[in-house]
mmCIF file of C-alpha atoms in Angstrom:
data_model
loop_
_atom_site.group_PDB
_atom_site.id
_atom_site.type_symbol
_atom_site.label_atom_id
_atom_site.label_comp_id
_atom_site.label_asym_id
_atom_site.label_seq_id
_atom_site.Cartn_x
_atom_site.Cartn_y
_atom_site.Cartn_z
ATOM 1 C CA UNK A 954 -34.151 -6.646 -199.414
ATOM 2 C CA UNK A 955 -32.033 -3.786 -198.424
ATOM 3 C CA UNK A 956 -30.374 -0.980 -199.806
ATOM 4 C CA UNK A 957 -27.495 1.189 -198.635
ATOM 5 C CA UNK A 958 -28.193 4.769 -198.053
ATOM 6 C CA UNK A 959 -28.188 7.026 -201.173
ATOM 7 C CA UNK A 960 -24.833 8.763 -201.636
ATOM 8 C CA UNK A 961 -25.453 11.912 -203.076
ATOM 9 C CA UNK A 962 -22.002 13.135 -203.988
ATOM 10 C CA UNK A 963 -22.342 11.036 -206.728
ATOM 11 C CA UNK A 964 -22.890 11.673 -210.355
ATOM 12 C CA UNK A 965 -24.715 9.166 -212.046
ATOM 13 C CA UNK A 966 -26.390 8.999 -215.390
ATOM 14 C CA UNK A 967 -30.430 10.824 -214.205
ATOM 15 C CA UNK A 968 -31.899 9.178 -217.269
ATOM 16 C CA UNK A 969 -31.483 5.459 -216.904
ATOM 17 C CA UNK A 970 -34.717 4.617 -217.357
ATOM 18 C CA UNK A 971 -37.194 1.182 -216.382
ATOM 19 C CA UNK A 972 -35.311 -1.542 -218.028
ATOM 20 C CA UNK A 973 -37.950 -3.785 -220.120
ATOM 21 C CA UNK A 974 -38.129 -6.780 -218.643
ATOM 22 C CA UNK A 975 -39.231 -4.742 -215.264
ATOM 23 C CA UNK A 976 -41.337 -2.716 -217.237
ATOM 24 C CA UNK A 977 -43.250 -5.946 -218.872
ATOM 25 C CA UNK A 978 -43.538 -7.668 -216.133
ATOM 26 C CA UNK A 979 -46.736 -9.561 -215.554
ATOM 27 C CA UNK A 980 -47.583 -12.541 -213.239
ATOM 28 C CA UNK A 981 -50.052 -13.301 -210.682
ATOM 29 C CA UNK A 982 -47.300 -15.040 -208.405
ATOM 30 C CA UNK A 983 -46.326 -13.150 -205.470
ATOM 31 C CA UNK A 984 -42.398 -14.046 -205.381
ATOM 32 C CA UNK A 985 -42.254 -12.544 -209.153
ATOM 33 C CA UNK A 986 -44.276 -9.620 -208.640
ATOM 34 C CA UNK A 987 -42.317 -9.134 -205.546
ATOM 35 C CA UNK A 988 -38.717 -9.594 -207.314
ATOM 36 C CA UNK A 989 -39.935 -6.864 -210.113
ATOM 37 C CA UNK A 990 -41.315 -4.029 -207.797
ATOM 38 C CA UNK A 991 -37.794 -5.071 -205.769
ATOM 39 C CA UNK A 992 -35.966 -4.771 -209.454
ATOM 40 C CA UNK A 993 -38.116 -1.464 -209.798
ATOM 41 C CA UNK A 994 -37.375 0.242 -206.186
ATOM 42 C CA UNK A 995 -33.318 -0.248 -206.842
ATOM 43 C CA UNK A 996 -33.204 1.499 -210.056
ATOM 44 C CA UNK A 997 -34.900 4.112 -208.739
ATOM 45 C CA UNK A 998 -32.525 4.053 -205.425
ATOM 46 C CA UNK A 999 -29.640 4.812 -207.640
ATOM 47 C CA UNK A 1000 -31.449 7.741 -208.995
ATOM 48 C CA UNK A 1001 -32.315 9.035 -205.500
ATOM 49 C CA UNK A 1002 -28.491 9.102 -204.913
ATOM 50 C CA UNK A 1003 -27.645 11.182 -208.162
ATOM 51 C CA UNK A 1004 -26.732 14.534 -206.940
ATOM 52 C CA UNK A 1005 -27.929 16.162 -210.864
ATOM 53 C CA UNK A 1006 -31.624 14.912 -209.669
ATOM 54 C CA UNK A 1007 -33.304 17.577 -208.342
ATOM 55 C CA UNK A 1008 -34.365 15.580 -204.949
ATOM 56 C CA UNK A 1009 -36.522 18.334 -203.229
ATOM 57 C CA UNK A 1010 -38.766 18.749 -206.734
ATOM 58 C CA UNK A 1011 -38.821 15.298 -207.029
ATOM 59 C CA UNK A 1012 -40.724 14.908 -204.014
ATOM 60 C CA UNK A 1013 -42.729 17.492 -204.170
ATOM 61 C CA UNK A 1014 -43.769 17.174 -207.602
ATOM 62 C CA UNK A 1015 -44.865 13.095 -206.369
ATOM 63 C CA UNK A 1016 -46.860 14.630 -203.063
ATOM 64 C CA UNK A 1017 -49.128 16.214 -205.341
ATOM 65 C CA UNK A 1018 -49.619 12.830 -207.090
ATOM 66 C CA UNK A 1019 -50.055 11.226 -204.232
ATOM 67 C CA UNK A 1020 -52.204 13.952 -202.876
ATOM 68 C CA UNK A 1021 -54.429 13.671 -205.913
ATOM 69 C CA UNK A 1022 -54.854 9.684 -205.740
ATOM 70 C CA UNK A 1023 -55.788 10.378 -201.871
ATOM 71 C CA UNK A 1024 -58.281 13.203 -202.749
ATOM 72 C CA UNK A 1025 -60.033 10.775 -205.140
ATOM 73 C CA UNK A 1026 -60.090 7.695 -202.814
ATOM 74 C CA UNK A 1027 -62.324 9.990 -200.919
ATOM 75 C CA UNK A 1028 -64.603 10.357 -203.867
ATOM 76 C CA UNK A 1029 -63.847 14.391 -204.389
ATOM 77 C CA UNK A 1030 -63.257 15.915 -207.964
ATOM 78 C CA UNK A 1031 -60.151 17.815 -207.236
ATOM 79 C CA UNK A 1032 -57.504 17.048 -209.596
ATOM 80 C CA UNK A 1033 -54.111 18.485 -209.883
ATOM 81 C CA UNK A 1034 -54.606 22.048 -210.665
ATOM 82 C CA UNK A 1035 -57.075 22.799 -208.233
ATOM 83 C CA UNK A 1036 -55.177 21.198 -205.339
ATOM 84 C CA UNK A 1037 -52.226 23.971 -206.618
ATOM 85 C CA UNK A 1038 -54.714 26.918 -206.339
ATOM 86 C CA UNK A 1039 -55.603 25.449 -202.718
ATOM 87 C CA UNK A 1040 -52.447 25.569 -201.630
ATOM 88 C CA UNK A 1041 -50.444 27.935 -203.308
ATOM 89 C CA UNK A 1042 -53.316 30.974 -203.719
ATOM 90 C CA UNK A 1043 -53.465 30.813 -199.877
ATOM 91 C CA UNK A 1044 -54.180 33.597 -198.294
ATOM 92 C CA UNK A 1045 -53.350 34.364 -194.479
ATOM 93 C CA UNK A 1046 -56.383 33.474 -192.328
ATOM 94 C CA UNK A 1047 -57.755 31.502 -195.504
ATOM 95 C CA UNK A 1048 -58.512 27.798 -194.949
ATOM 96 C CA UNK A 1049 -57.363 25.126 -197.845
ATOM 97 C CA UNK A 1050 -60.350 22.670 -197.793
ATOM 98 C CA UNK A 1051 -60.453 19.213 -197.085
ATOM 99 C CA UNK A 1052 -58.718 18.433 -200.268
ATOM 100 C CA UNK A 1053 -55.813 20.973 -199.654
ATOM 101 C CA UNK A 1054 -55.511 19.762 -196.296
ATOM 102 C CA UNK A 1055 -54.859 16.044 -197.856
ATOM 103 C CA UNK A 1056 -52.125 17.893 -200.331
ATOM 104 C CA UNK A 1057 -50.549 20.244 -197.361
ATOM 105 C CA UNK A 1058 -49.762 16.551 -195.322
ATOM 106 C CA UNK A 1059 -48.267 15.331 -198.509
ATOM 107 C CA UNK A 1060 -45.798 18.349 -199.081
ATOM 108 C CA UNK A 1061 -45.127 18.248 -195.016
ATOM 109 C CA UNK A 1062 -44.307 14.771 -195.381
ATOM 110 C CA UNK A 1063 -41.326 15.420 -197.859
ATOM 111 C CA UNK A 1064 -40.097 18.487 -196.421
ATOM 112 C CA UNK A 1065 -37.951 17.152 -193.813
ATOM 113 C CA UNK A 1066 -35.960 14.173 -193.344
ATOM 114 C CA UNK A 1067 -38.002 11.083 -192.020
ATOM 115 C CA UNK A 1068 -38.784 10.957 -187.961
ATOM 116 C CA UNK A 1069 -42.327 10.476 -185.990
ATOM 117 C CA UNK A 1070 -41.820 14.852 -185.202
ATOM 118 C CA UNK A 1071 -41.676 15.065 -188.848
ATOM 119 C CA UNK A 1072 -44.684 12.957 -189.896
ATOM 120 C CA UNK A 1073 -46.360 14.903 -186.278
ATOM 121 C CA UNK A 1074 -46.271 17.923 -188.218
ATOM 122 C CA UNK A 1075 -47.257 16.593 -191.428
ATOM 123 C CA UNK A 1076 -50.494 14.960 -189.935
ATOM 124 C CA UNK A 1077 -51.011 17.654 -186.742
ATOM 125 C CA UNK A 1078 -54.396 15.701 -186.040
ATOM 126 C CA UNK A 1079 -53.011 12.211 -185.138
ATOM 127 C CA UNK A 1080 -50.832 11.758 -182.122
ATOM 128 C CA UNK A 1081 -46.939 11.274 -182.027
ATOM 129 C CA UNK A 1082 -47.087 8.476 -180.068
ATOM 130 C CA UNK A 1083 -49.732 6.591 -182.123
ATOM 131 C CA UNK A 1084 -47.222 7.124 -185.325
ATOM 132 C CA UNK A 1085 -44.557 5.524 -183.653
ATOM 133 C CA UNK A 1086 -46.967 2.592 -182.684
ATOM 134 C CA UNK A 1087 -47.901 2.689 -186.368
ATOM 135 C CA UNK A 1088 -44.707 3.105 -187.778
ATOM 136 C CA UNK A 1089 -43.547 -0.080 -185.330
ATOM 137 C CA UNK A 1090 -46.046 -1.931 -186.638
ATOM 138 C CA UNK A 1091 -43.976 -2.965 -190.038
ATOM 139 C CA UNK A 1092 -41.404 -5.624 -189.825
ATOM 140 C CA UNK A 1093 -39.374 -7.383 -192.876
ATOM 141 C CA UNK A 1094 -38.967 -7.102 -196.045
ATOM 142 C CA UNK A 1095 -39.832 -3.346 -197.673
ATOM 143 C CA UNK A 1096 -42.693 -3.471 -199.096
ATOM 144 C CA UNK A 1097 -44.298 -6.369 -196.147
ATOM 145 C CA UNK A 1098 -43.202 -3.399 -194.199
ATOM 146 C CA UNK A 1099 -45.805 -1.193 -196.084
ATOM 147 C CA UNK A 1100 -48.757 -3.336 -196.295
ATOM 148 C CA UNK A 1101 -48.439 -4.356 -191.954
ATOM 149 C CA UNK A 1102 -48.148 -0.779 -191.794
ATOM 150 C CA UNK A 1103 -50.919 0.434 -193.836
ATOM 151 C CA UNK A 1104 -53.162 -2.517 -192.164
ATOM 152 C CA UNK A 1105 -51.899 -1.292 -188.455
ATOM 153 C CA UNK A 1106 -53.651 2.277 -189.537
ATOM 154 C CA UNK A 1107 -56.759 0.867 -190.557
ATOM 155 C CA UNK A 1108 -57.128 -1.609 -187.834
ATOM 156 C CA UNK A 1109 -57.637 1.113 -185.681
ATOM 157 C CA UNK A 1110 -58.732 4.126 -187.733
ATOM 158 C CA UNK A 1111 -60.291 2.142 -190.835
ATOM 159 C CA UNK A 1112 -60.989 5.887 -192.277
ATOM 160 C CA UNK A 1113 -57.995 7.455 -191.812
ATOM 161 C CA UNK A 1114 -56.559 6.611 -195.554
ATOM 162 C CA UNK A 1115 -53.740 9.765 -195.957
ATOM 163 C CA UNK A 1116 -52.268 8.968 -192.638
ATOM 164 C CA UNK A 1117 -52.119 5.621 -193.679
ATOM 165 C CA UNK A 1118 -50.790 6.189 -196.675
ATOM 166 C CA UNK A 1119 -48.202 8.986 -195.754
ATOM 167 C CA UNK A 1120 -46.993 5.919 -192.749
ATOM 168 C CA UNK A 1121 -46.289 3.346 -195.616
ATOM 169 C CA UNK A 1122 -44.278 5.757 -198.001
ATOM 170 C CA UNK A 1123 -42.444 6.959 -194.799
ATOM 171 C CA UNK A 1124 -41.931 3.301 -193.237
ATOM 172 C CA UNK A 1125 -40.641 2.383 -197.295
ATOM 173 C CA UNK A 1126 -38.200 5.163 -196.748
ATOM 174 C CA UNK A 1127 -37.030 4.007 -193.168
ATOM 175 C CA UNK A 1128 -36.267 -0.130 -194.332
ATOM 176 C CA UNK A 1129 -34.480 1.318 -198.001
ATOM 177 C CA UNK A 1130 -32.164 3.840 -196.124
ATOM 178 C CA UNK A 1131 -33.806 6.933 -197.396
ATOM 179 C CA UNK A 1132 -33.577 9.830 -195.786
ATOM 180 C CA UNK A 1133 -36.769 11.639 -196.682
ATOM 181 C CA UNK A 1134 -39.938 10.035 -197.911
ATOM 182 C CA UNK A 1135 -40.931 9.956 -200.933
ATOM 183 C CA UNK A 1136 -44.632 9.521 -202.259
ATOM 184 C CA UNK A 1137 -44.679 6.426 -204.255
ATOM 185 C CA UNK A 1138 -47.414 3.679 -202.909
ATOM 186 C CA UNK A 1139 -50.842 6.053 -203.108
ATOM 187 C CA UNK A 1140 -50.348 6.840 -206.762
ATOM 188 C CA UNK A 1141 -50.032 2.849 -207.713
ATOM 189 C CA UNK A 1142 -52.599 1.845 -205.211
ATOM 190 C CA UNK A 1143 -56.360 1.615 -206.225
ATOM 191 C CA UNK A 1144 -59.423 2.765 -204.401
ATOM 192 C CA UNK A 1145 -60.393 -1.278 -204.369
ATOM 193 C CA UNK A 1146 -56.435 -1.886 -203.152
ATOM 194 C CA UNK A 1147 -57.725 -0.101 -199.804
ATOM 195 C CA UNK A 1148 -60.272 -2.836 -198.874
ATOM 196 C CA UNK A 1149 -57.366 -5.796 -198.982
ATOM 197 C CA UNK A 1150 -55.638 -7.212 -196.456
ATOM 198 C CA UNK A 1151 -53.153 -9.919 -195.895
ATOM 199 C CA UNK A 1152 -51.125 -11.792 -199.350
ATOM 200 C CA UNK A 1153 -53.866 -10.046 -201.393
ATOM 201 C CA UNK A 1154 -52.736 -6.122 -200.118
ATOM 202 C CA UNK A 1155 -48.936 -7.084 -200.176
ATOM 203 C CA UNK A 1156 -49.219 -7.939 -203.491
ATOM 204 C CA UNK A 1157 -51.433 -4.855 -204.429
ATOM 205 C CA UNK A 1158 -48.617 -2.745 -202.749
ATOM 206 C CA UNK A 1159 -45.945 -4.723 -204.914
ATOM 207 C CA UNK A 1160 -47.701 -3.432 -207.868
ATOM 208 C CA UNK A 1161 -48.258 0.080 -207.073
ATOM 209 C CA UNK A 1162 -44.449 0.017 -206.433
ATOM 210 C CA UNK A 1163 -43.631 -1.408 -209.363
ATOM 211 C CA UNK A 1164 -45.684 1.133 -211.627
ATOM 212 C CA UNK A 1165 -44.855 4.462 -209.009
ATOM 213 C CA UNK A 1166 -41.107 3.633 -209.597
ATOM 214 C CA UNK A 1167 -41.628 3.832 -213.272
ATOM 215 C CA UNK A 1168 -43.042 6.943 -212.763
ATOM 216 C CA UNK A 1169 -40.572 8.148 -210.784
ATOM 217 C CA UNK A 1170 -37.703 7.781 -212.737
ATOM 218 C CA UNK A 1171 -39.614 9.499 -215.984
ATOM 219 C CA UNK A 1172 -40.213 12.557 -213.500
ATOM 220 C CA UNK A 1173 -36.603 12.229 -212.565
ATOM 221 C CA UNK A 1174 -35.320 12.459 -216.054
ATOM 222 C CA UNK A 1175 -37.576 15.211 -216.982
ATOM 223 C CA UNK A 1176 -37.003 17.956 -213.881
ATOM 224 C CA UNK A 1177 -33.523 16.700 -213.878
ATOM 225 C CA UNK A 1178 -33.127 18.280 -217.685
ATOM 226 C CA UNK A 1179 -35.604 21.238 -216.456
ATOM 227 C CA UNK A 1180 -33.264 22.107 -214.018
ATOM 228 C CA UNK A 1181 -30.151 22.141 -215.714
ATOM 229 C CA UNK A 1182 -31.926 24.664 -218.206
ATOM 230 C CA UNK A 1183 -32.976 26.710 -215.667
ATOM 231 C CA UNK A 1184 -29.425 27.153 -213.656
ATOM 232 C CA UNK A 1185 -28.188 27.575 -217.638
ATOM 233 C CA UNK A 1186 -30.315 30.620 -218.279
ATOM 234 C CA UNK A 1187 -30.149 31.997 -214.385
ATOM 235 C CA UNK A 1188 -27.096 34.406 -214.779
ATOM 236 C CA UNK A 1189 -29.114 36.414 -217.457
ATOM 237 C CA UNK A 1190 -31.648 37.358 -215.096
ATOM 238 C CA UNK A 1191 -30.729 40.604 -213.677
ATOM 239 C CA UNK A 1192 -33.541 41.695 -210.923
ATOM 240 C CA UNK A 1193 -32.500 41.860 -207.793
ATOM 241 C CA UNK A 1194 -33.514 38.720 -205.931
ATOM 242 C CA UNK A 1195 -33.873 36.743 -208.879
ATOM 243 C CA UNK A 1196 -31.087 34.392 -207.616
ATOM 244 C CA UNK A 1197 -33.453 33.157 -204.219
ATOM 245 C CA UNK A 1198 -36.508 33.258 -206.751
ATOM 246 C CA UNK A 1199 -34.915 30.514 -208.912
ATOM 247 C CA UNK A 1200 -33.316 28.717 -205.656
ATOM 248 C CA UNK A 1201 -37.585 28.423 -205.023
ATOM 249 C CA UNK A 1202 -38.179 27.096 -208.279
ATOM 250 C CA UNK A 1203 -35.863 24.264 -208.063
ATOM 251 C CA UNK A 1204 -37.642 23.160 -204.665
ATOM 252 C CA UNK A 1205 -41.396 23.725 -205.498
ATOM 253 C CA UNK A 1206 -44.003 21.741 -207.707
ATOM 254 C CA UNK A 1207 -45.366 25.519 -208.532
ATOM 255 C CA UNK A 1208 -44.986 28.914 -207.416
ATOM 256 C CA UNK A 1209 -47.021 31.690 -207.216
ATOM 257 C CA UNK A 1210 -45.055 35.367 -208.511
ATOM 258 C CA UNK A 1211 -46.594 36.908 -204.465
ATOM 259 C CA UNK A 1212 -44.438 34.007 -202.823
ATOM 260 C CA UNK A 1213 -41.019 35.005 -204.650
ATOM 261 C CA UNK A 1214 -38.824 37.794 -202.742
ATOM 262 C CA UNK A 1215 -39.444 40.469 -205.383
ATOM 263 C CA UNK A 1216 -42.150 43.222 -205.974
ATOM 264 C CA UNK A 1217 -45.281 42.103 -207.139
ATOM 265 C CA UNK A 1218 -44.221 43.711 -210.883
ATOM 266 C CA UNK A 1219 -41.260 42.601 -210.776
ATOM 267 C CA UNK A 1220 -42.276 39.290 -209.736
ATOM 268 C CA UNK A 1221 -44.766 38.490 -212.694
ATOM 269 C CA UNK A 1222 -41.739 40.240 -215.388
ATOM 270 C CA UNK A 1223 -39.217 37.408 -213.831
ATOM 271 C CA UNK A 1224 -41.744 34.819 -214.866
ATOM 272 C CA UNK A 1225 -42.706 35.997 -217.593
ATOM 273 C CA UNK A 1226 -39.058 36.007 -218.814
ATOM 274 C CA UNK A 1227 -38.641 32.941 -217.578
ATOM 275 C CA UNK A 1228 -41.001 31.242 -219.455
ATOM 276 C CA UNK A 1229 -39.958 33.716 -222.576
ATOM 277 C CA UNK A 1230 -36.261 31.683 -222.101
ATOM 278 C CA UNK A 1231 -37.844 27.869 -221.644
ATOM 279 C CA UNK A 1232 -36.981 27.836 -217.922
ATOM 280 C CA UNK A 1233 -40.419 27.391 -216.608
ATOM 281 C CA UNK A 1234 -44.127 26.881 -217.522
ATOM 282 C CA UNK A 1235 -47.184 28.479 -216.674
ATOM 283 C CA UNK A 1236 -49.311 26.105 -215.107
ATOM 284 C CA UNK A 1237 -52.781 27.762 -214.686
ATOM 285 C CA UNK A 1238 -53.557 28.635 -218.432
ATOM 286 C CA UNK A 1239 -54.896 31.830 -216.963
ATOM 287 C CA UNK A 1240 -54.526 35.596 -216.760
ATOM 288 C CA UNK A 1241 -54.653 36.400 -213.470
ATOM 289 C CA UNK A 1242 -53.609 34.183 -210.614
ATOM 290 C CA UNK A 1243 -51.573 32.898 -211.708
ATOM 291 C CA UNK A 1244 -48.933 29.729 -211.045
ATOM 292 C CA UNK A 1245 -45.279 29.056 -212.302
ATOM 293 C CA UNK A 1246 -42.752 25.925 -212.324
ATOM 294 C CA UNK A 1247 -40.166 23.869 -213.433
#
């Protein structure tokens, strides 16, 4: 199974949704498991070509899923909202933790369009040449692709689940044509999925596919209406810089008022009357420190 690349000069409909029948789908044969999660992986290809779809938040938004799944595979208790404070209440000279390490690979991963420099930087403590190995290691069909590559990983670094894991969404990307990974296998997988091997992971990787691609295109649909309300209510703003603040929200999961190009003051008022116009939410339920986004 292969796709062409996504043209994204197109227009397409953002909300098409998981037809029923791939939605429903439940067998314990390979071939039909394999023919949904294929079904599942094409609807959401048209969506990845769909120039309304916010591409950038898409991905981002799915690295911190697949970040969390990852930080609970290794048994910590970080969920969503304190993998955000990790990363985006960073200081200079602070360290993130082992958990906002995991989430810092995942939003390296989708930054930049898919290559073994790219995934380098995204995972600075395994060697470029060993992801190319890695990456070689997957031949066929898509998602046989993921599981020889996730099995390559482990073969020789059994602990080393977020590389792995980052190497199958980015080898996905590579045999579908995409130009940028995005974070769909972790999310679907299970922390007993990581112990298979052979028909029994393929399948397991099938699944996660199938249910990840689901997810993908709700997220898809929901930012892509976000977005469109946000660029609505943009020319009322009227601080200076307020056009490159909401050029950050329309790129970042969350955003901290000290990251946008304003004055601190002026920083928290633009959020504030943002979320006063329906533009953005504040994702902290806090006073202080607090985090913004789409």
């Amino acid at each position: 199974m292969t796709f062409a690349p996504p043209n994204h000069s197109r227009t397409l409909d953002p909300q098409p949704g998981m037809p029923a029948w791939i939605r429903g789908a439940r067998s314990d044969s390979l071939e039909d498991v394999a023919f949904s999660s294929g079904a599942a992986l094409s609807q959401l290809h048209l969506v990845l070509g769909c120039e309304d779809v916010p591409q950038a938040l898409l991905r981002d938004r799915l690295a911190l899923r697949a970040a969390e799944a990852c930080v609970a595979f290794s048994g910590r208790p970080e969920r969503a909202a304190e993998l955000r404070d990790a990363v985006h209440l960073l200081r200079p000279g602070d360290l993130p933790g082992p958990a906002g390490e995991m989430y810092l690979a995942w939003r390296r991963a989708v930054e930049r369009p898919v290559s073994v420099k790219a995934l380098a930087r995204a995972l600075p403590h395994v060697e470029a040449s060993l992801i190319a190995s890695w990456l070689d290691a997957g031949r066929g069909p898509p998602v046989t692709r993921v599981a020889m590559v996730l099995e390559a990983v482990w073969a020789e670094a059994p602990r080393a689940d977020v590389p792995a894991l980052v190497l199958a969404d980015a080898a996905l990307a590579q045999a579908l044509g995409w130009t940028h990974v995005v974070p769909l296998v972790a999310a679907g997988l299970t922390r007993a999925d990581l112990r298979k091997r052979g028909e029994e992971l393929r399948m397991a990787c099938h699944r996660a596919l199938l249910a990840s691609a689901a997810e993908a295109l709700r997220l898809s649909a929901d930012l892509s209406r976000r977005v469109a309300h946000l660029k609505a209510v943009a020319p009322r703003l009227r601080a200076r810089g307020a056009g490159e603040a909401v050029e950050m929200f329309l790129i970042r999961d969350a955003v901290a008022p000290a990251a946008l190009p304003l004055p601190d003051r002026a920083a928290r008022r633009l959020c504030d009357r943002l979320v006063e116009l329906g533009a953005v939410r504040e994702l902290t339920g806090r006073d202080t420190f607090r985090l913004y986004g789409v």
